[in-house]
Short mmCIF file of C-alpha atoms and ligand atoms in Angstrom, two decimals:
data_model
loop_
_atom_site.label_atom_id
_atom_site.label_comp_id
_atom_site.label_asym_id
_atom_site.label_seq_id
_atom_site.Cartn_x
_atom_site.Cartn_y
_atom_site.Cartn_z
CA MET A 908 80.10 66.45 88.79
CA ASN A 909 80.13 67.61 92.41
CA SER A 910 77.39 69.85 93.70
CA LEU A 911 79.56 72.98 93.87
CA ALA A 912 80.25 72.64 90.16
CA ASP A 913 76.54 72.18 89.60
CA LYS A 914 75.70 75.33 91.51
CA ASP A 915 78.37 77.25 89.64
CA HIS A 916 76.80 76.18 86.36
CA ARG A 917 73.37 77.12 87.57
CA HIS A 918 74.06 80.51 89.12
CA LEU A 919 77.30 82.09 87.96
CA TRP A 920 78.36 84.24 85.04
CA HIS A 921 82.15 84.37 84.69
CA PRO A 922 84.10 87.33 83.23
CA PHE A 923 85.49 87.17 79.67
CA THR A 924 84.02 83.67 79.36
CA GLN A 925 81.76 82.07 76.76
CA MET A 926 79.39 80.53 79.26
CA ARG A 927 78.12 77.85 76.88
CA ASP A 928 81.63 76.39 76.68
CA TRP A 929 82.02 76.88 80.42
CA MET A 930 78.87 74.93 81.22
CA ALA A 931 79.96 72.08 78.97
CA GLU A 932 82.88 71.14 81.16
CA GLU A 933 83.69 70.71 84.80
CA PRO A 934 85.07 73.92 86.32
CA VAL A 935 88.31 74.08 88.29
CA ILE A 936 87.24 75.27 91.73
CA ILE A 937 90.14 76.68 93.73
CA GLU A 938 90.14 75.91 97.42
CA SER A 939 93.56 77.03 98.64
CA GLY A 940 96.94 78.33 97.58
CA GLN A 941 100.52 78.36 98.77
CA GLY A 942 103.32 80.37 97.17
CA ALA A 943 103.01 80.02 93.40
CA ARG A 944 100.70 76.99 93.73
CA LEU A 945 96.93 76.68 93.71
CA ARG A 946 94.93 73.67 94.84
CA ASP A 947 91.42 72.77 93.72
CA THR A 948 88.56 71.05 95.53
CA HIS A 949 89.74 67.65 94.25
CA GLY A 950 93.15 68.24 95.83
CA ARG A 951 94.84 68.69 92.45
CA GLU A 952 97.76 71.16 92.43
CA TYR A 953 98.59 73.73 89.78
CA LEU A 954 101.33 76.28 89.24
CA ASP A 955 99.79 79.75 88.98
CA ALA A 956 101.49 80.77 85.74
CA ASN A 957 99.57 84.02 85.26
CA ALA A 958 99.66 85.13 88.91
CA SER A 959 95.86 84.92 89.18
CA ILE A 960 95.25 87.30 86.26
CA TRP A 961 98.43 89.34 86.81
CA THR A 962 97.79 90.28 90.43
CA ASN A 963 99.85 88.03 92.71
CA ILE A 964 103.34 89.15 93.69
CA HIS A 965 104.74 87.36 96.77
CA GLY A 966 102.69 84.18 96.51
CA HIS A 967 99.43 82.94 97.96
CA ASN A 968 98.99 82.56 101.70
CA HIS A 969 102.03 84.69 102.50
CA PRO A 970 102.49 84.72 106.28
CA HIS A 971 103.40 88.41 106.54
CA ILE A 972 100.49 89.66 104.45
CA ASN A 973 98.09 87.23 106.14
CA ALA A 974 99.19 88.49 109.56
CA ALA A 975 98.81 92.13 108.54
CA ILE A 976 95.26 91.56 107.32
CA ARG A 977 94.34 89.62 110.46
CA ALA A 978 95.78 92.34 112.70
CA GLN A 979 93.83 94.98 110.80
CA LEU A 980 90.69 92.86 110.94
CA ASP A 981 90.92 92.78 114.73
CA ARG A 982 90.79 96.58 114.71
CA ILE A 983 88.34 97.39 111.91
CA ALA A 984 87.60 96.14 108.39
CA HIS A 985 86.23 99.29 106.85
CA SER A 986 85.08 102.81 107.62
CA SER A 987 84.20 105.53 105.14
CA PHE A 988 86.89 107.70 103.57
CA LEU A 989 84.35 110.44 102.84
CA GLY A 990 84.92 112.92 105.62
CA LEU A 991 87.05 110.47 107.63
CA SER A 992 90.57 109.14 107.38
CA ASN A 993 92.16 105.92 108.61
CA VAL A 994 95.55 104.68 109.75
CA PRO A 995 96.67 102.22 107.03
CA ALA A 996 95.39 104.48 104.21
CA ILE A 997 97.55 107.35 105.50
CA GLU A 998 100.60 105.16 105.97
CA LEU A 999 100.21 103.56 102.55
CA ALA A 1000 99.85 106.95 100.82
CA GLU A 1001 103.14 108.10 102.34
CA LYS A 1002 104.86 104.88 101.19
CA LEU A 1003 103.46 105.09 97.65
CA VAL A 1004 104.53 108.72 97.28
CA GLY A 1005 107.97 107.71 98.53
CA ILE A 1006 108.48 105.02 95.87
CA ALA A 1007 106.62 106.62 92.94
CA PRO A 1008 108.62 107.40 89.79
CA GLY A 1009 110.53 110.64 90.37
CA ALA A 1010 110.01 110.44 94.14
CA SER A 1011 113.37 112.01 94.93
CA ALA A 1012 111.92 115.29 93.76
CA VAL A 1013 109.23 115.02 96.44
CA ALA A 1014 111.64 116.20 99.10
CA ALA A 1015 112.24 119.32 97.05
CA VAL A 1016 108.53 120.18 97.07
CA TYR A 1017 108.34 120.04 100.81
CA ASP A 1018 111.54 122.08 101.17
CA ARG A 1019 109.95 124.65 98.93
CA ARG A 1020 106.89 124.90 101.13
CA ASN A 1021 109.10 125.96 104.00
CA SER A 1022 111.06 128.48 101.99
CA SER A 1023 109.91 131.97 101.20
CA ARG A 1024 107.35 132.52 98.45
CA ALA A 1025 109.78 134.31 96.17
CA GLU A 1026 112.19 131.36 95.99
CA ARG A 1027 109.49 128.81 95.23
CA PRO A 1028 109.34 127.55 91.67
CA ALA A 1029 105.72 127.68 90.51
CA VAL A 1030 103.90 124.44 91.23
CA THR A 1031 102.37 124.92 87.79
CA ASP A 1032 105.76 124.04 86.32
CA ARG A 1033 105.50 120.33 85.72
CA ARG A 1034 109.17 119.71 86.29
CA TYR A 1035 108.79 120.74 89.91
CA SER A 1036 105.66 118.76 90.55
CA PRO A 1037 106.24 115.13 91.49
CA LEU A 1038 103.53 112.62 92.38
CA THR A 1039 102.59 113.68 95.90
CA ARG A 1040 98.86 112.90 96.10
CA VAL A 1041 97.06 109.57 96.34
CA PHE A 1042 93.40 109.06 95.45
CA TYR A 1043 92.15 105.57 96.31
CA SER A 1044 89.57 103.48 94.49
CA ASP A 1045 88.79 99.80 93.98
CA ASP A 1046 90.37 98.34 90.86
CA GLY A 1047 92.35 99.18 87.77
CA SER A 1048 89.37 100.43 85.83
CA THR A 1049 88.33 102.87 88.55
CA ALA A 1050 91.93 104.06 88.93
CA VAL A 1051 91.79 104.98 85.24
CA GLU A 1052 88.32 106.58 85.53
CA VAL A 1053 89.65 108.78 88.32
CA ALA A 1054 92.60 109.89 86.17
CA ILE A 1055 90.30 110.67 83.21
CA LYS A 1056 87.90 112.76 85.29
CA MET A 1057 90.65 114.55 87.20
CA ALA A 1058 92.50 115.41 83.99
CA LEU A 1059 89.41 116.93 82.36
CA HIS A 1060 88.45 118.78 85.53
CA TYR A 1061 92.00 120.01 86.03
CA TRP A 1062 91.98 121.84 82.71
CA ILE A 1063 88.61 123.43 83.52
CA HIS A 1064 90.11 124.74 86.75
CA CYS A 1065 93.11 126.02 84.78
CA GLY A 1066 90.81 128.09 82.56
CA GLN A 1067 91.44 125.85 79.54
CA PRO A 1068 88.12 124.05 79.14
CA GLN A 1069 88.88 123.51 75.45
CA ARG A 1070 91.37 120.84 76.56
CA ARG A 1071 88.88 118.00 76.52
CA ARG A 1072 90.29 115.55 74.02
CA PHE A 1073 91.94 112.34 75.11
CA VAL A 1074 94.59 110.45 73.19
CA ALA A 1075 95.32 106.76 73.65
CA PHE A 1076 97.11 104.04 71.71
CA ALA A 1077 95.86 101.47 69.24
CA ASP A 1078 95.27 98.12 70.99
CA ALA A 1079 95.30 99.83 74.39
CA TYR A 1080 93.56 98.25 77.35
CA HIS A 1081 92.69 100.35 80.38
CA GLY A 1082 89.82 98.43 81.96
CA ASP A 1083 86.17 97.58 81.40
CA THR A 1084 84.19 100.51 82.78
CA ILE A 1085 82.89 102.93 80.18
CA GLY A 1086 85.55 105.63 80.53
CA ALA A 1087 88.32 103.07 80.49
CA VAL A 1088 86.70 101.32 77.52
CA SER A 1089 86.64 104.68 75.69
CA LEU A 1090 90.43 104.81 75.99
CA GLY A 1091 90.66 101.17 74.92
CA GLY A 1092 91.63 100.17 71.42
CA ILE A 1093 90.89 96.45 71.22
CA ASP A 1094 87.97 96.03 68.82
CA LEU A 1095 86.97 92.57 70.04
CA PHE A 1096 86.36 93.92 73.55
CA HIS A 1097 85.48 97.53 72.86
CA ALA A 1098 83.76 98.09 69.48
CA THR A 1099 80.34 96.84 70.63
CA TYR A 1100 80.02 99.64 73.19
CA LYS A 1101 80.86 102.45 70.80
CA PRO A 1102 77.48 104.21 71.23
CA LEU A 1103 78.28 104.65 74.93
CA LEU A 1104 81.85 105.89 74.56
CA PHE A 1105 83.36 109.37 74.43
CA GLU A 1106 85.60 110.22 71.52
CA VAL A 1107 89.28 109.35 71.83
CA GLU A 1108 92.05 109.82 69.27
CA HIS A 1109 93.87 106.54 68.90
CA VAL A 1110 97.44 106.65 67.64
CA ALA A 1111 99.77 103.80 66.71
CA ASP A 1112 103.15 105.19 67.68
CA ALA A 1113 105.15 108.32 68.57
CA ALA A 1114 104.88 109.67 65.03
CA GLY A 1115 101.08 109.35 65.20
CA LEU A 1116 100.99 111.08 68.55
CA LYS A 1117 103.19 113.88 67.27
CA LEU A 1118 100.83 114.44 64.37
CA VAL A 1119 97.71 114.54 66.56
CA LEU A 1120 99.37 116.89 69.02
CA GLU A 1121 100.55 119.19 66.23
CA ILE A 1122 96.98 119.48 64.92
CA HIS A 1123 94.97 119.34 68.16
CA GLY A 1124 97.63 120.01 70.82
CA GLU A 1125 95.73 122.92 72.36
CA GLU A 1126 92.65 120.77 72.85
CA VAL A 1127 94.28 117.68 74.29
CA ALA A 1128 93.66 117.09 77.98
CA ALA A 1129 95.66 113.92 78.41
CA VAL A 1130 97.54 111.12 76.73
CA ALA A 1131 97.17 107.65 78.25
CA ILE A 1132 99.64 104.81 77.85
CA GLU A 1133 100.54 101.42 79.30
CA PRO A 1134 104.26 102.04 79.93
CA LEU A 1135 106.86 99.70 78.33
CA ILE A 1136 104.37 96.99 77.36
CA GLN A 1137 100.73 96.66 76.33
CA GLY A 1138 99.16 93.82 78.29
CA ALA A 1139 95.74 92.76 77.07
CA ALA A 1140 96.80 93.61 73.50
CA GLY A 1141 98.80 90.38 73.69
CA MET A 1142 101.89 91.31 75.72
CA LYS A 1143 103.36 93.72 73.18
CA PRO A 1144 106.45 95.61 74.35
CA TRP A 1145 106.89 99.15 73.05
CA PRO A 1146 110.10 100.08 71.25
CA ARG A 1147 112.67 101.32 73.75
CA GLY A 1148 112.45 105.07 74.20
CA LEU A 1149 108.80 105.39 73.16
CA LEU A 1150 107.61 106.22 76.67
CA ALA A 1151 110.19 108.98 77.11
CA GLU A 1152 109.24 110.35 73.70
CA VAL A 1153 105.55 110.39 74.67
CA ARG A 1154 106.46 112.31 77.83
CA ARG A 1155 108.47 114.79 75.80
CA LEU A 1156 105.63 115.32 73.32
CA CYS A 1157 103.12 115.83 76.16
CA ASP A 1158 105.38 118.48 77.67
CA GLU A 1159 105.87 120.19 74.34
CA HIS A 1160 102.12 120.48 73.84
CA GLY A 1161 101.05 120.99 77.44
CA ALA A 1162 99.04 117.75 77.76
CA VAL A 1163 99.18 115.67 80.92
CA LEU A 1164 100.37 112.06 80.83
CA ILE A 1165 98.40 109.19 82.34
CA ALA A 1166 100.63 106.17 83.00
CA ASP A 1167 98.49 103.09 83.45
CA GLU A 1168 100.76 100.82 85.50
CA VAL A 1169 97.91 98.60 86.63
CA MET A 1170 99.70 95.60 85.10
CA THR A 1171 103.32 96.79 85.05
CA GLY A 1172 103.45 98.19 88.59
CA PHE A 1173 105.10 96.48 91.55
CA GLY A 1174 108.09 94.82 89.98
CA ARG A 1175 106.52 93.19 86.94
CA THR A 1176 108.94 94.74 84.46
CA GLY A 1177 111.99 94.27 86.68
CA THR A 1178 111.83 97.66 88.42
CA MET A 1179 109.20 98.76 90.94
CA PHE A 1180 107.49 100.78 88.20
CA ALA A 1181 107.94 100.59 84.43
CA CYS A 1182 108.23 104.41 84.14
CA GLU A 1183 111.54 104.30 86.04
CA GLN A 1184 113.22 102.53 83.12
CA GLU A 1185 112.83 105.59 80.91
CA ASN A 1186 113.12 108.17 83.67
CA VAL A 1187 109.56 109.28 83.12
CA ARG A 1188 107.43 110.97 85.73
CA PRO A 1189 103.78 110.89 84.66
CA ASP A 1190 101.12 113.35 85.86
CA PHE A 1191 98.85 110.45 86.78
CA LEU A 1192 99.98 107.00 87.84
CA CYS A 1193 97.27 104.32 87.96
CA LEU A 1194 97.93 101.35 90.24
CA ALA A 1195 95.85 98.32 91.14
CA LYS A 1196 96.47 94.60 90.39
CA GLY A 1197 99.75 94.07 92.31
CA LEU A 1198 99.16 96.87 94.81
CA THR A 1199 97.95 94.54 97.56
CA GLY A 1200 100.28 91.73 96.49
CA GLY A 1201 97.25 90.24 94.75
CA TYR A 1202 95.19 89.94 97.92
CA MET A 1203 92.43 92.53 97.82
CA PRO A 1204 90.71 94.82 95.34
CA LEU A 1205 92.35 98.18 95.97
CA ALA A 1206 93.55 100.84 93.54
CA ALA A 1207 95.32 104.16 93.70
CA THR A 1208 95.62 107.08 91.29
CA LEU A 1209 98.66 109.15 92.14
CA THR A 1210 98.87 112.69 90.87
CA THR A 1211 100.97 115.80 91.23
CA GLU A 1212 100.78 118.74 93.58
CA ARG A 1213 100.16 120.87 90.50
CA VAL A 1214 96.95 118.98 89.67
CA PHE A 1215 95.92 118.82 93.33
CA GLU A 1216 96.33 122.55 93.90
CA ALA A 1217 94.08 123.37 90.95
CA PHE A 1218 91.18 121.82 92.89
CA LEU A 1219 91.70 124.02 95.97
CA GLY A 1220 89.28 126.89 96.44
CA ASP A 1221 86.36 128.31 98.40
CA TYR A 1222 83.61 125.79 99.05
CA ALA A 1223 81.25 127.93 96.97
CA GLU A 1224 83.55 127.78 93.95
CA ARG A 1225 82.61 124.09 93.50
CA LYS A 1226 86.20 123.12 92.72
CA THR A 1227 85.78 119.90 94.70
CA PHE A 1228 86.52 116.60 92.95
CA PHE A 1229 83.07 115.04 93.14
CA HIS A 1230 84.03 111.39 92.92
CA GLY A 1231 84.36 108.52 95.38
CA HIS A 1232 83.41 104.93 96.07
CA SER A 1233 81.84 103.25 99.09
CA TYR A 1234 85.05 101.32 99.78
CA THR A 1235 87.55 104.11 99.03
CA GLY A 1236 90.60 103.74 101.28
CA ASN A 1237 89.46 100.36 102.62
CA GLN A 1238 91.55 99.45 105.66
CA LEU A 1239 91.99 95.74 104.91
CA GLY A 1240 93.20 96.51 101.40
CA CYS A 1241 95.57 99.24 102.60
CA ALA A 1242 96.96 96.94 105.32
CA ALA A 1243 97.60 94.24 102.70
CA ALA A 1244 99.31 96.77 100.42
CA LEU A 1245 101.55 98.04 103.23
CA ALA A 1246 102.49 94.48 104.11
CA SER A 1247 103.24 93.70 100.46
CA LEU A 1248 105.62 96.70 100.26
CA GLU A 1249 107.31 95.47 103.44
CA VAL A 1250 107.81 92.06 101.86
CA PHE A 1251 109.49 93.74 98.87
CA GLU A 1252 112.10 95.07 101.30
CA LYS A 1253 112.38 92.06 103.62
CA GLU A 1254 112.68 89.47 100.89
CA ARG A 1255 114.64 91.72 98.51
CA THR A 1256 112.07 90.73 95.90
CA LEU A 1257 113.40 92.95 93.11
CA VAL A 1258 117.00 91.84 93.62
CA LYS A 1259 116.05 88.17 93.54
CA LEU A 1260 113.85 88.73 90.51
CA GLN A 1261 116.72 89.63 88.17
CA SER A 1262 118.08 86.10 87.75
CA LYS A 1263 114.54 84.81 87.14
CA ILE A 1264 114.14 87.37 84.37
CA THR A 1265 117.35 86.01 82.81
CA LEU A 1266 116.07 82.45 83.15
CA LEU A 1267 112.78 83.44 81.53
CA ARG A 1268 114.77 84.92 78.64
CA GLU A 1269 116.52 81.57 78.15
CA GLU A 1270 113.20 79.75 78.28
CA MET A 1271 111.78 82.09 75.63
CA GLU A 1272 114.53 80.97 73.26
CA LYS A 1273 113.29 77.40 73.65
CA PHE A 1274 109.72 78.48 72.84
CA ARG A 1275 110.96 80.15 69.65
CA ALA A 1276 112.33 76.82 68.49
CA LEU A 1277 108.82 75.27 68.45
CA LYS A 1278 107.04 75.04 65.11
CA PRO A 1279 103.66 76.51 66.14
CA VAL A 1280 105.35 79.50 67.85
CA VAL A 1281 105.50 82.61 65.69
CA ASP A 1282 106.80 85.00 68.36
CA ALA A 1283 107.91 84.89 71.98
CA ARG A 1284 107.94 88.31 73.66
CA GLN A 1285 109.21 89.41 77.05
CA CYS A 1286 109.43 92.57 79.13
CA GLY A 1287 110.97 91.91 82.53
CA PHE A 1288 108.91 89.20 84.18
CA ILE A 1289 106.05 89.42 81.70
CA ALA A 1290 106.04 87.11 78.72
CA GLY A 1291 103.72 86.15 75.87
CA VAL A 1292 104.17 83.23 73.49
CA GLU A 1293 102.26 83.70 70.25
CA VAL A 1294 101.22 80.62 68.32
CA GLY A 1295 99.88 80.61 64.81
CA PRO A 1296 98.80 81.42 62.37
CA PHE A 1297 95.47 80.08 63.60
CA PRO A 1298 92.08 81.79 63.15
CA TRP A 1299 90.68 83.21 66.40
CA GLU A 1300 87.79 80.67 66.29
CA ALA A 1301 90.26 77.77 66.35
CA LYS A 1302 90.80 78.54 70.06
CA ALA A 1303 94.45 77.53 69.70
CA GLY A 1304 95.54 79.41 72.83
CA ILE A 1305 92.61 78.09 74.84
CA ARG A 1306 93.28 74.49 73.77
CA ALA A 1307 96.98 74.71 74.62
CA CYS A 1308 96.14 76.15 78.04
CA GLN A 1309 93.56 73.42 78.65
CA ARG A 1310 96.24 70.80 78.02
CA ALA A 1311 98.67 72.68 80.31
CA ARG A 1312 96.00 72.63 83.00
CA GLU A 1313 95.83 68.83 82.78
CA LEU A 1314 99.60 68.87 83.23
CA GLY A 1315 99.38 71.08 86.33
CA VAL A 1316 99.92 74.62 85.03
CA LEU A 1317 97.24 77.32 85.02
CA THR A 1318 97.31 80.31 82.71
CA ARG A 1319 94.94 82.12 80.40
CA PRO A 1320 95.64 83.00 76.79
CA ILE A 1321 94.87 86.26 75.02
CA GLY A 1322 93.70 84.90 71.66
CA ASN A 1323 96.74 83.09 70.26
CA VAL A 1324 99.09 84.49 72.90
CA ILE A 1325 99.90 82.31 75.90
CA VAL A 1326 100.72 84.44 78.91
CA ILE A 1327 103.56 83.60 81.28
CA MET A 1328 103.75 85.86 84.33
CA PRO A 1329 103.85 83.88 87.56
CA PRO A 1330 104.07 85.51 91.00
CA LEU A 1331 107.47 87.21 91.45
CA CYS A 1332 108.20 84.72 94.25
CA VAL A 1333 108.12 81.72 91.90
CA THR A 1334 111.28 79.61 92.24
CA GLU A 1335 113.59 78.96 89.29
CA ASP A 1336 112.57 75.28 89.36
CA GLU A 1337 108.90 76.20 89.27
CA LEU A 1338 109.53 78.63 86.42
CA ARG A 1339 111.32 75.90 84.42
CA GLN A 1340 108.42 73.57 85.15
CA ILE A 1341 105.86 76.13 83.96
CA CYS A 1342 107.72 76.74 80.70
CA GLY A 1343 108.37 73.02 80.15
CA VAL A 1344 104.70 72.15 80.59
CA LEU A 1345 103.58 74.98 78.29
CA ARG A 1346 105.99 73.85 75.58
CA LYS A 1347 104.75 70.28 75.89
CA ALA A 1348 101.13 71.48 75.68
CA ILE A 1349 101.85 73.61 72.61
CA GLN A 1350 103.58 70.71 70.87
CA GLU A 1351 100.93 68.13 71.73
CA VAL A 1352 97.94 70.25 70.82
CA LEU A 1353 99.16 72.46 67.98
CA GLU A 1354 101.99 70.74 66.13
C1 PLP B 1389 93.88 94.84 84.21
C2 PLP B 1389 94.15 96.20 83.70
C3 PLP B 1389 93.27 97.26 83.94
C4 PLP B 1389 91.94 97.05 84.61
O1 PLP B 1389 92.09 96.66 85.94
P1 PLP B 1389 90.85 95.93 86.68
O2 PLP B 1389 91.35 95.78 88.07
O3 PLP B 1389 90.67 94.62 85.98
O4 PLP B 1389 89.69 96.82 86.56
C5 PLP B 1389 93.61 98.52 83.50
N1 PLP B 1389 94.77 98.74 82.86
C6 PLP B 1389 95.65 97.76 82.61
C7 PLP B 1389 96.92 98.08 81.91
C8 PLP B 1389 95.36 96.45 83.01
O5 PLP B 1389 96.21 95.46 82.72
#
C-alpha cells in the first residue's frame, strides 16, 4: 500500500463510512478529474456515476468554471459578509432570484414598489410574494437550518408565536446538523440522536399532512419537503401532484413551505428546479450541492419579500436575524456558481439533457429485466436501482458497487439502492457504459 493510503488509514475518519471496513482495504485516492471522469493516484480512470455525491453538474475541470475561480482568486478569496458585501455574491443573488421558481412574479413586486401605496397588494399575501431574498451559507444542512430558524422567527415577528411546530415527511433527509436531523425521518441515520432533536410531526403522504394540519394547523410554522423525489431515502419519487397538493394545504392552513432542493436543484430533475414541474413557489428554497456546479461548498436559502419584511424594524426591537457563518457569501464559491449558471446558458445544458433522460429511461428497462433487481426508479436525471430482497447486513449494494469500481464506474449505494446520477454533461456513450457496467456488476455479484 502506498504511503498516502497508509496516512489516510492512520489519520482520517470518512463520512457515512464503517472505518473498520475502510481500513481493511486500499482506498481509492482521487488525483484529478475531467468531464465525467475521475482518475486516481495509480492512474486508473473511473466514470463518476453519482456526480461526486450528487454535486457535479458540468463535469470536472471545466474550463469556464476554472477560469472564473482563478480570476476571482486574483482579486480576493474571501472577505466577511457580516457588515460587508462583495461583487460575486451580489451578482449571484440577482441571478438566483431571476431563475427561482415563480420568478416572473418578481418583476411585479418591483413594479409595485414604484406604484402608490394604495395600489400595492399587501406583501403579506403570499401570492404576491415571490422569492426575492438570498441568504448564503455553506452547505445543504446549513441552508436547511437557516430556513428552520427563519420560519420560526418569522411567525414570532408576525405575532403568532404559537406557530412553532414543524412538519416533515417519513424517510425525509435534510442534512446532518441537528436541526436538519430533526426534520429527517430515516431511522438508521437519525434515531440515535433523538435526545438532541426538537419535535417534528412526520407524515407519510398528503392525506397525513391534511390530518395534521386540520388538528394542529394553527400551530404549524412550516412544512418541509424534498420536491418530486426523496434522495437519501433511496431515490423515491413522489406521486405526481403531491408537491402541488402540499403547497395548497400549506396555503389553506397558513403554514410556510420549505422546499429542500439541495439535491434536485440545478437541472437534476430535467428542469432548473423541481418545483417548476408542479408550478409551486415555496416560501423557502434551499440550494447547495449543484449550486457551484459541484466545485465549492456554498449554499443559499431563498425566501420571500413577505418573510424578509417581517424582520425589518428599529435596531432596539431586536428583529434582526441573528445567524451567520464565517464563510457566508464566500467570493470563490459565488464566482463558481455564477460561472456554472453561465455554462447552463452557453452549453444549453437543460436542452441537451432531455435526450439523456430518455436514454436513462431505456436503460432502466434493462435493469428491470435483471433477476436481483426489484425496482428501478427514475425522476429526470436521477435514478435508483433497488436490488433484493437482501438484509441490510448483506451489503448487497456495497458489494455491487465495489465490483463496478473494479470495472471503472464509481457510485455509492443507499442500502440496497444503487444510485445513478452522473454529471449532467455525461455523454450518451458514457451513460450507456455506466449502466452496462452496473448491470454486469449486479449480475456477477448478486445473481
Ligand atoms: C445532501 C442533502 C442535504 C444536505 O446537504 P449537505 O451539503 O450534505 O449538508 C440536504 N437535503 C437534501 C435533500 C440533500 O440531498
